[in-house]
Amino acid sequence: MQALQQGADKIAVLTDNTNTPAAIVHLLQALNLPSSYHFWICEDLGGRDEQVRQITDFSSLETLTAAPLNVVILHRSSDISASLNLEALPLLGIPDQAFLTFSDRPGLMTKREVRILALGELALQPNQIVWDIGAGTGSVSIEVARLCPSSQIYAIEKTAASKALIQQNCDRFQVNNVIPIHGSAPQVLSGLPDPDRIFIGGSGGQLDQILETCRQRLKSAGHIVLALATLEHLTTTLTWLNAQQEDGASQPHHLLQIHLARSVPIAALTRFSPLNPITLVMIEKHPHGFRGFVKTGPFI
């Protein structure tokens, strides 16, 4: 399971009476992976009845029969279907596997659970300017664009490859109100219009400078949401917030620890697999300063 979650390029699985090809497919479907895999069954290798089959219709695997001696080979696909049934997508919480991802880092994106919570905390309204700093695959930008078609979203990434991937995902989801921006924050932010909402998913080691620029540029009553994966970045954020204190008092913070796990099949049984922790920090700008709220939970 770990190899699948890490997006390994090639995986060989020795099967038995419990861990059958059908059970492996069931696991593949339950994990909701961002990568797709070609599925091969190799039977009686080296024998007179040797057979190698590629399975393309997973719905038939429940009734599939295979020789007792078989090996399943999974080969990660470099392609993803060009077609996407947009009408079948939910209004909120697009499945991770619907997005194009980095071929060498297939799981690197803001996960569905994080997006759902972060979008709610952004308190989005129509006709807003939104910055998505460290946009990655553009998953947050695209969710915002679909929810608020009258808003303008600027998806900032420091590499040209990431900018190209964001544009590919925008084309895939047919959104035209996301503008991919190639450049490093905070420097590249100077050329953008002042935002009403800011999501920070990556900082490139310049979190202090990014927060200070966001403080200066964010409109009154605006919101910032940070998704932080490390204690060091959380400490940096809280230290920065405390530096904004007025009248000698630290800004109030609210912390909420949420324990989250996804169900995964184990042969004919089911267990829960905990997700790694992420910290969401919500900051609201008022005419006289900032108020900060912190929610923590295992979302990635």
XYZ file of C-alpha atoms in Angstrom, residues 12 18 27 37 71 74 102 104 137 153 166 171 190 195 218 238 259 282 297:
19
model
C 5.062 -6.520 -8.481
C -6.695 -14.029 0.106
C -7.449 -1.636 -2.729
C -1.954 2.096 -13.061
C 1.855 -12.365 -10.107
C 1.231 -2.592 -11.706
C 3.792 15.866 -11.327
C 7.830 12.335 -10.269
C -1.010 21.626 -9.217
C -7.534 33.849 -9.004
C -1.515 24.595 -13.506
C -7.780 23.642 -19.419
C 4.221 43.342 -6.431
C -6.279 40.565 -2.807
C -4.544 42.380 1.883
C 2.759 32.312 15.366
C -8.101 13.215 14.327
C -6.802 31.454 9.617
C -5.666 18.194 11.999
